[in-house]
């Protein structure tokens, strides 16, 4: 089947309004929390139809913010204490006023960055973005050319992404890269690294593909939990090469957790390891119609705390219950394997987006390095089986169940060799 035959129908986005009651007052913990990073879906309009897109980007939302509303939101973000605003989509550059919004962000003293697949970035757009004040752009590279083009649903999209990196660098904008790791791409990691190093990327964000949006339509895109053992070995092998090339490997929040390479990959963080979910604590997510979440990737319905057309942004941040969950989260909310884990109090089941997209609730996350290693010691592993399909709307998800099983004898020896090598690295 060619890529054109895999094209997926883009969902029309409802403009139905919801009511978001706020708490009567802000608690001390709500007043102390301040978002350092705002990730803003400037528009849901997109020039690609990627198979792993969690927002099902394509059409603009019918009720997206006007220019005046967007500029007012920039001022509210500055008032809230945001330090950096990352523009995403869809594709941010498909909004006519994207440069005006960048200028406003910089005028309010905040850093401005962007994430893009790069299809529409030419030299003219890159130079205009630099003049507006855009400081750094992360371009998505998801595998070798064939794998990337298949995931992005367009032949030539890999080449377009590399051209975008060239144009941006030539215009004087810092260039980084980001990659989704799934079942089709995880063995392409060395090829991706060589590609982005040649393109002059200063950093590389890596995260696991999450079964939200279109990725939930095709579970074959997802890693099985036991495959993280190999993923971490490859990333650890690449880390010295990245250091030598002055490329920062930046593990995403759902690439975890607490295995032997945690300090190697996250030693620059407080405590030398990642903490629990930061949604609504250090990050804020904005949908293009003004809906506010603690993290931009979280499913919309259960995690939207309010809309800026109805409430002041500071009030939403401090008094909306859906933004408070990570400020309140306790070990008592954990279930399954995570409830009994040695690292439960520190990890709190890791990425809430990943867990909720799998099971319809947070608190248990099988895509975990430590967990896969501990299960391997017993000759066991976990697989994910989809039991309910997604609805077909932005940021939706299906439901999965965990199947625990013995490692097949033919694969067990190789898996143990990988684990033994990781333990040897830790000891030396």
Short mmCIF file of C-alpha atoms in Angstrom, two decimals:
data_model
loop_
_atom_site.label_atom_id
_atom_site.label_comp_id
_atom_site.label_asym_id
_atom_site.label_seq_id
_atom_site.Cartn_x
_atom_site.Cartn_y
_atom_site.Cartn_z
CA UNK A 1 0.00 0.00 0.00
CA UNK A 2 1.47 3.41 -0.91
CA UNK A 3 1.37 6.40 1.37
CA UNK A 4 -1.35 8.16 -0.57
CA UNK A 5 -3.66 5.21 0.05
CA UNK A 6 -3.09 5.57 3.80
CA UNK A 7 -4.41 9.14 3.89
CA UNK A 8 -6.85 9.61 6.73
CA UNK A 9 -9.99 11.71 6.84
CA UNK A 10 -9.50 14.85 8.91
CA UNK A 11 -12.08 15.33 11.68
CA UNK A 12 -14.23 18.41 11.78
CA UNK A 13 -13.84 20.06 15.17
CA UNK A 14 -16.93 20.95 17.13
CA UNK A 15 -17.29 24.45 18.52
CA UNK A 16 -19.57 23.27 21.32
CA UNK A 17 -18.96 25.31 24.46
CA UNK A 18 -18.54 23.77 27.87
CA UNK A 19 -18.94 25.23 31.32
CA UNK A 20 -15.88 25.27 33.58
CA UNK A 21 -16.69 26.11 37.20
CA UNK A 22 -13.78 27.43 39.24
CA UNK A 23 -13.06 26.84 42.90
CA UNK A 24 -14.02 29.65 45.28
CA UNK A 25 -10.44 30.37 46.27
CA UNK A 26 -6.83 29.50 45.50
CA UNK A 27 -4.93 27.39 48.03
CA UNK A 28 -1.30 28.09 49.04
CA UNK A 29 -0.07 25.35 46.70
CA UNK A 30 -1.96 26.97 43.82
CA UNK A 31 -0.39 30.36 44.54
CA UNK A 32 3.09 28.84 44.67
CA UNK A 33 2.78 27.02 41.33
CA UNK A 34 4.04 29.02 38.38
CA UNK A 35 4.26 27.79 34.77
CA UNK A 36 7.73 28.28 33.33
CA UNK A 37 6.64 26.95 29.93
CA UNK A 38 3.48 27.56 27.94
CA UNK A 39 2.86 25.35 24.91
CA UNK A 40 0.35 27.03 22.64
CA UNK A 41 -1.52 25.30 19.84
CA UNK A 42 -1.76 28.41 17.69
CA UNK A 43 -4.03 26.66 15.19
CA UNK A 44 -5.18 23.13 14.53
CA UNK A 45 -4.81 23.75 10.79
CA UNK A 46 -2.07 21.57 9.30
CA UNK A 47 -0.50 20.79 5.92
CA UNK A 48 0.12 17.14 6.86
CA UNK A 49 -2.03 14.28 8.17
CA UNK A 50 0.44 12.36 10.31
CA UNK A 51 -0.49 8.85 11.41
CA UNK A 52 0.70 9.45 14.99
CA UNK A 53 -0.77 12.92 15.55
CA UNK A 54 -2.49 13.06 18.94
CA UNK A 55 -4.47 16.21 18.08
CA UNK A 56 -5.65 14.88 14.70
CA UNK A 57 -4.53 18.20 13.22
CA UNK A 58 -5.81 19.21 9.80
CA UNK A 59 -8.74 21.61 9.94
CA UNK A 60 -8.66 24.81 11.98
CA UNK A 61 -11.04 24.83 14.93
CA UNK A 62 -14.13 26.88 14.02
CA UNK A 63 -13.78 29.01 17.15
CA UNK A 64 -10.05 29.74 17.18
CA UNK A 65 -8.92 32.91 18.90
CA UNK A 66 -8.93 36.14 16.94
CA UNK A 67 -5.74 38.17 16.62
CA UNK A 68 -6.95 40.56 19.33
CA UNK A 69 -7.74 37.67 21.69
CA UNK A 70 -4.39 36.03 20.99
CA UNK A 71 -2.47 39.23 21.71
CA UNK A 72 -4.40 39.72 24.95
CA UNK A 73 -3.49 36.15 25.92
CA UNK A 74 0.19 36.96 25.40
CA UNK A 75 -0.12 39.67 28.04
CA UNK A 76 -1.89 37.27 30.40
CA UNK A 77 0.89 34.69 30.00
CA UNK A 78 3.47 37.32 30.91
CA UNK A 79 1.39 38.33 33.95
CA UNK A 80 1.24 34.69 35.03
CA UNK A 81 5.04 34.54 35.02
CA UNK A 82 5.62 32.36 31.96
CA UNK A 83 9.25 32.42 30.80
CA UNK A 84 8.97 30.62 27.45
CA UNK A 85 6.15 30.19 24.95
CA UNK A 86 6.42 27.31 22.47
CA UNK A 87 4.15 27.60 19.45
CA UNK A 88 2.75 24.38 18.00
CA UNK A 89 -0.12 23.32 15.76
CA UNK A 90 -1.25 21.97 13.47
CA UNK A 91 1.35 24.27 12.00
CA UNK A 92 1.71 27.66 13.68
CA UNK A 93 2.88 29.33 10.46
CA UNK A 94 -0.51 28.64 8.85
CA UNK A 95 -2.05 31.41 10.94
CA UNK A 96 -1.82 34.73 9.11
CA UNK A 97 -0.91 36.55 12.31
CA UNK A 98 1.77 34.13 13.58
CA UNK A 99 4.58 36.67 13.16
CA UNK A 100 2.57 39.33 15.01
CA UNK A 101 2.07 36.92 17.90
CA UNK A 102 5.80 36.09 17.99
CA UNK A 103 6.62 39.81 18.13
CA UNK A 104 4.20 40.29 21.02
CA UNK A 105 5.67 37.37 22.98
CA UNK A 106 9.17 38.80 22.64
CA UNK A 107 7.97 42.32 23.46
CA UNK A 108 6.61 40.98 26.76
CA UNK A 109 10.06 39.63 27.65
CA UNK A 110 9.29 35.95 27.11
CA UNK A 111 11.31 33.54 25.01
CA UNK A 112 9.59 32.26 21.88
CA UNK A 113 10.23 28.88 20.29
CA UNK A 114 8.32 26.68 17.86
CA UNK A 115 7.81 23.02 16.94
CA UNK A 116 7.15 22.13 13.31
CA UNK A 117 7.19 19.31 10.77
CA UNK A 118 8.67 21.90 8.42
CA UNK A 119 6.78 21.26 5.21
CA UNK A 120 5.96 24.93 4.63
CA UNK A 121 9.16 26.50 5.95
CA UNK A 122 11.00 28.19 3.08
CA UNK A 123 13.73 30.82 3.22
CA UNK A 124 11.25 33.69 3.20
CA UNK A 125 9.25 32.30 6.14
CA UNK A 126 12.42 31.52 8.07
CA UNK A 127 13.79 35.05 7.63
CA UNK A 128 10.46 36.62 8.57
CA UNK A 129 10.31 34.50 11.73
CA UNK A 130 13.83 35.55 12.70
CA UNK A 131 12.98 39.21 12.22
CA UNK A 132 9.86 38.74 14.37
CA UNK A 133 12.05 37.37 17.17
CA UNK A 134 11.62 33.59 16.97
CA UNK A 135 14.63 32.16 18.77
CA UNK A 136 14.65 28.39 18.26
CA UNK A 137 12.70 25.87 16.20
CA UNK A 138 12.44 22.12 16.81
CA UNK A 139 11.88 20.19 13.59
CA UNK A 140 10.31 16.72 13.76
CA UNK A 141 12.44 13.88 12.38
CA UNK A 142 10.81 10.52 13.04
CA UNK A 143 13.00 7.97 11.31
CA UNK A 144 14.88 7.15 8.14
CA UNK A 145 13.37 8.83 5.04
CA UNK A 146 11.01 5.95 4.23
CA UNK A 147 9.83 5.48 7.83
CA UNK A 148 9.42 9.22 8.38
CA UNK A 149 7.46 9.67 5.14
CA UNK A 150 5.20 6.75 6.04
CA UNK A 151 4.46 8.16 9.50
CA UNK A 152 3.93 11.65 8.13
CA UNK A 153 1.69 10.29 5.37
CA UNK A 154 3.51 12.17 2.62
CA UNK A 155 6.34 11.18 0.31
CA UNK A 156 9.07 13.79 0.55
CA UNK A 157 8.17 15.05 4.04
CA UNK A 158 11.56 13.93 5.41
CA UNK A 159 13.36 15.92 2.74
CA UNK A 160 11.11 18.91 3.46
CA UNK A 161 11.98 18.74 7.17
CA UNK A 162 15.69 18.81 6.38
CA UNK A 163 15.20 21.76 4.04
CA UNK A 164 13.38 23.58 6.83
CA UNK A 165 16.31 23.01 9.19
CA UNK A 166 18.65 24.43 6.55
CA UNK A 167 16.50 27.51 5.91
CA UNK A 168 16.05 28.22 9.62
CA UNK A 169 19.76 27.90 10.39
CA UNK A 170 20.63 30.10 7.42
CA UNK A 171 18.23 32.74 8.75
CA UNK A 172 20.01 32.73 12.10
CA UNK A 173 17.47 30.75 14.13
CA UNK A 174 18.73 28.01 16.41
CA UNK A 175 17.64 24.59 15.22
CA UNK A 176 16.82 21.52 17.28
CA UNK A 177 15.02 18.26 16.50
CA UNK A 178 12.38 16.07 18.08
CA UNK A 179 11.49 12.44 17.44
CA UNK A 180 8.63 10.14 18.24
CA UNK A 181 9.73 6.61 19.14
CA UNK A 182 7.34 3.91 18.05
CA UNK A 183 7.45 0.34 16.84
CA UNK A 184 8.34 1.34 13.28
CA UNK A 185 11.04 3.84 14.22
CA UNK A 186 12.87 2.75 17.37
CA UNK A 187 15.60 0.94 15.48
CA UNK A 188 16.16 4.05 13.36
CA UNK A 189 17.49 6.07 16.29
CA UNK A 190 21.16 5.95 15.13
CA UNK A 191 20.10 7.08 11.64
CA UNK A 192 18.04 9.92 13.10
CA UNK A 193 21.00 11.03 15.21
CA UNK A 194 23.33 11.10 12.21
CA UNK A 195 20.75 13.10 10.27
CA UNK A 196 20.18 15.78 12.88
CA UNK A 197 23.89 16.05 13.68
CA UNK A 198 24.60 16.71 10.00
CA UNK A 199 21.83 19.32 10.00
CA UNK A 200 23.41 21.21 12.91
CA UNK A 201 20.80 20.56 15.60
CA UNK A 202 21.81 21.77 19.07
CA UNK A 203 19.46 19.41 20.90
CA UNK A 204 17.29 16.36 20.34
CA UNK A 205 14.06 15.72 22.21
CA UNK A 206 12.98 12.08 22.25
CA UNK A 207 9.62 10.81 23.46
CA UNK A 208 7.50 7.72 23.03
CA UNK A 209 4.52 7.68 20.70
CA UNK A 210 1.38 7.82 22.84
CA UNK A 211 -1.90 6.11 21.85
CA UNK A 212 -3.85 9.32 21.50
CA UNK A 213 -5.52 10.73 18.42
CA UNK A 214 -4.53 9.02 15.17
CA UNK A 215 -1.91 6.89 16.95
CA UNK A 216 -4.78 5.13 18.72
CA UNK A 217 -6.28 4.27 15.32
CA UNK A 218 -3.30 2.02 14.58
CA UNK A 219 -1.85 0.24 17.65
CA UNK A 220 0.93 -1.19 15.47
CA UNK A 221 2.59 2.23 15.76
CA UNK A 222 3.11 1.79 19.51
CA UNK A 223 6.04 0.29 21.34
CA UNK A 224 5.35 -2.70 23.50
CA UNK A 225 6.48 -2.07 27.09
CA UNK A 226 9.30 -4.62 26.92
CA UNK A 227 10.80 -2.86 23.87
CA UNK A 228 11.91 0.06 26.02
CA UNK A 229 14.82 -2.16 27.12
CA UNK A 230 16.33 -1.93 23.66
CA UNK A 231 15.39 1.73 23.24
CA UNK A 232 17.32 2.76 26.34
CA UNK A 233 20.37 0.76 25.35
CA UNK A 234 20.53 2.55 22.01
CA UNK A 235 20.02 6.01 23.53
CA UNK A 236 22.74 5.33 26.12
CA UNK A 237 25.05 4.22 23.31
CA UNK A 238 24.32 7.45 21.42
CA UNK A 239 24.76 9.73 24.44
CA UNK A 240 28.61 9.98 24.30
CA UNK A 241 28.39 10.66 20.57
CA UNK A 242 25.86 13.42 21.24
CA UNK A 243 28.11 14.93 23.93
CA UNK A 244 31.05 14.93 21.52
CA UNK A 245 28.90 16.67 18.90
CA UNK A 246 27.60 19.17 21.50
CA UNK A 247 24.02 17.94 21.00
CA UNK A 248 21.88 17.80 24.12
CA UNK A 249 19.75 14.66 24.31
CA UNK A 250 16.55 15.80 25.98
CA UNK A 251 14.39 12.87 27.11
CA UNK A 252 10.69 13.67 27.01
CA UNK A 253 8.57 13.27 30.11
CA UNK A 254 7.19 9.92 29.01
CA UNK A 255 10.58 8.35 28.28
CA UNK A 256 11.12 6.65 31.60
CA UNK A 257 11.70 5.77 34.27
CA UNK A 258 14.41 5.14 36.91
CA UNK A 259 16.45 2.58 35.04
CA UNK A 260 20.26 2.37 35.13
CA UNK A 261 20.63 5.21 32.60
CA UNK A 262 18.47 7.75 34.43
CA UNK A 263 21.42 9.78 35.71
CA UNK A 264 23.17 9.57 32.34
CA UNK A 265 20.17 11.03 30.53
CA UNK A 266 18.72 13.31 33.21
CA UNK A 267 21.66 14.05 35.50
CA UNK A 268 21.24 17.76 34.82
CA UNK A 269 17.83 17.73 36.51
CA UNK A 270 17.26 18.32 40.21
CA UNK A 271 18.17 15.13 42.03
CA UNK A 272 19.66 13.61 38.87
CA UNK A 273 16.34 12.12 37.78
CA UNK A 274 12.92 13.17 36.58
CA UNK A 275 10.14 13.93 39.00
CA UNK A 276 6.44 13.25 38.67
CA UNK A 277 4.03 14.84 36.17
CA UNK A 278 4.53 18.61 35.89
CA UNK A 279 1.18 19.44 34.28
CA UNK A 280 -0.32 22.46 36.00
CA UNK A 281 2.83 22.82 38.11
CA UNK A 282 5.54 24.01 35.74
CA UNK A 283 3.70 23.87 32.40
CA UNK A 284 0.49 25.15 30.87
CA UNK A 285 -1.17 24.09 27.61
CA UNK A 286 -3.35 26.25 25.39
CA UNK A 287 -5.70 25.02 22.69
CA UNK A 288 -6.28 27.34 19.75
CA UNK A 289 -9.80 28.25 20.91
CA UNK A 290 -8.50 29.47 24.29
CA UNK A 291 -9.14 26.31 26.32
CA UNK A 292 -6.52 25.86 29.04
CA UNK A 293 -4.96 22.60 30.24
CA UNK A 294 -2.04 21.83 32.53
CA UNK A 295 -0.24 20.08 29.66
CA UNK A 296 -0.93 20.58 25.94
CA UNK A 297 -1.01 16.84 25.20
CA UNK A 298 -3.62 15.82 27.78
CA UNK A 299 -7.08 14.74 26.56
CA UNK A 300 -9.28 17.81 26.31
CA UNK A 301 -12.51 16.88 28.07
CA UNK A 302 -11.21 15.65 31.44
CA UNK A 303 -8.30 18.11 31.70
CA UNK A 304 -9.58 21.45 30.37
CA UNK A 305 -9.87 23.87 33.26
CA UNK A 306 -11.43 26.89 31.59
CA UNK A 307 -11.45 29.18 28.59
CA UNK A 308 -9.87 32.62 28.46
CA UNK A 309 -13.05 34.02 26.90
CA UNK A 310 -14.85 33.21 30.14
CA UNK A 311 -12.23 33.63 32.88
CA UNK A 312 -8.98 35.42 33.55
CA UNK A 313 -5.97 33.19 32.85
CA UNK A 314 -4.57 33.60 36.37
CA UNK A 315 -7.90 32.54 37.85
CA UNK A 316 -7.99 29.45 35.62
CA UNK A 317 -4.43 28.55 36.61
CA UNK A 318 -5.08 28.93 40.31
CA UNK A 319 -8.69 27.79 40.70
CA UNK A 320 -9.53 25.27 37.96
CA UNK A 321 -9.70 21.76 39.40
CA UNK A 322 -8.46 19.97 36.22
CA UNK A 323 -5.22 21.97 36.43
CA UNK A 324 -4.68 21.05 40.07
CA UNK A 325 -4.39 17.25 39.80
CA UNK A 326 -0.58 17.09 39.73
CA UNK A 327 -0.35 19.52 42.64
CA UNK A 328 -2.49 17.10 44.67
CA UNK A 329 -1.36 13.72 43.35
CA UNK A 330 -0.52 11.09 45.96
CA UNK A 331 0.61 7.46 46.01
CA UNK A 332 -2.93 6.48 47.00
CA UNK A 333 -4.06 7.32 43.42
CA UNK A 334 -1.71 4.76 41.88
CA UNK A 335 -2.92 1.33 40.81
CA UNK A 336 -1.57 -1.83 39.24
CA UNK A 337 2.18 -2.30 39.19
CA UNK A 338 2.87 1.37 39.92
CA UNK A 339 1.06 1.23 43.27
CA UNK A 340 3.65 -1.18 44.66
CA UNK A 341 6.74 0.16 42.88
CA UNK A 342 9.85 1.10 44.83
CA UNK A 343 9.85 4.51 43.14
CA UNK A 344 6.14 5.18 43.60
CA UNK A 345 6.52 8.28 45.79
CA UNK A 346 8.99 9.92 43.42
CA UNK A 347 7.52 8.93 40.07
CA UNK A 348 3.77 8.84 40.77
CA UNK A 349 3.34 6.76 37.58
CA UNK A 350 5.21 9.23 35.39
CA UNK A 351 3.51 10.82 32.41
CA UNK A 352 -0.23 11.34 33.01
CA UNK A 353 -0.87 11.77 29.27
CA UNK A 354 0.56 8.34 28.50
CA UNK A 355 -1.33 6.55 31.26
CA UNK A 356 -4.66 8.26 30.58
CA UNK A 357 -4.39 7.63 26.84
CA UNK A 358 -3.86 3.93 27.53
CA UNK A 359 -6.37 3.29 30.29
CA UNK A 360 -8.71 6.27 30.55
CA UNK A 361 -7.18 7.23 33.89
CA UNK A 362 -3.75 8.06 35.22
CA UNK A 363 -1.83 6.17 37.89
CA UNK A 364 -0.27 3.18 36.10
CA UNK A 365 2.30 3.35 33.31
CA UNK A 366 3.77 0.19 31.77
CA UNK A 367 6.12 2.08 29.40
CA UNK A 368 8.82 2.16 32.06
CA UNK A 369 12.47 1.11 31.98
CA UNK A 370 12.67 0.09 35.65
CA UNK A 371 9.43 -1.88 35.40
CA UNK A 372 10.52 -3.78 32.28
CA UNK A 373 13.80 -4.73 33.96
CA UNK A 374 12.11 -5.91 37.13
CA UNK A 375 9.67 -8.05 35.17
CA UNK A 376 12.50 -9.51 33.10
CA UNK A 377 14.12 -10.77 36.29
CA UNK A 378 11.05 -13.01 36.66
CA UNK A 379 11.08 -14.00 33.00
CA UNK A 380 7.93 -11.97 32.42
CA UNK A 381 6.95 -9.09 30.17
CA UNK A 382 3.93 -6.93 29.33
CA UNK A 383 2.04 -6.30 26.10
CA UNK A 384 -0.69 -3.79 25.32
CA UNK A 385 -3.95 -4.92 23.71
CA UNK A 386 -6.51 -2.40 22.49
CA UNK A 387 -10.04 -3.16 23.71
CA UNK A 388 -11.80 0.03 22.62
CA UNK A 389 -11.25 2.24 19.58
CA UNK A 390 -10.99 6.05 19.84
CA UNK A 391 -13.87 8.35 18.90
CA UNK A 392 -12.08 10.25 16.15
CA UNK A 393 -11.85 13.72 17.73
CA UNK A 394 -8.76 15.78 18.67
CA UNK A 395 -6.86 14.47 21.69
CA UNK A 396 -9.10 11.41 21.99
CA UNK A 397 -7.95 7.93 22.97
CA UNK A 398 -9.15 4.36 23.03
CA UNK A 399 -8.66 1.89 25.84
CA UNK A 400 -6.00 -0.77 26.31
CA UNK A 401 -5.45 -3.69 28.63
CA UNK A 402 -2.13 -5.04 29.89
CA UNK A 403 -1.34 -8.65 29.12
CA UNK A 404 1.42 -10.13 31.30
CA UNK A 405 3.14 -13.17 29.87
CA UNK A 406 6.31 -15.25 29.92
CA UNK A 407 9.09 -14.11 27.62
CA UNK A 408 9.21 -16.43 24.60
CA UNK A 409 12.24 -18.69 25.01
CA UNK A 410 13.65 -17.57 21.66
CA UNK A 411 13.72 -13.92 22.80
CA UNK A 412 14.49 -14.28 26.51
CA UNK A 413 18.24 -14.84 26.16
CA UNK A 414 18.70 -11.72 24.01
CA UNK A 415 16.61 -9.62 26.42
CA UNK A 416 18.66 -10.82 29.39
CA UNK A 417 21.87 -9.97 27.54
CA UNK A 418 20.60 -6.40 27.09
CA UNK A 419 19.71 -6.15 30.78
CA UNK A 420 23.08 -7.62 31.84
CA UNK A 421 24.90 -5.03 29.74
CA UNK A 422 22.88 -2.24 31.36
CA UNK A 423 23.70 -3.54 34.83
CA UNK A 424 27.39 -3.82 33.95
CA UNK A 425 27.36 -0.23 32.74
CA UNK A 426 25.79 0.87 36.04
CA UNK A 427 28.39 -0.97 38.11
CA UNK A 428 31.32 0.45 36.19
#
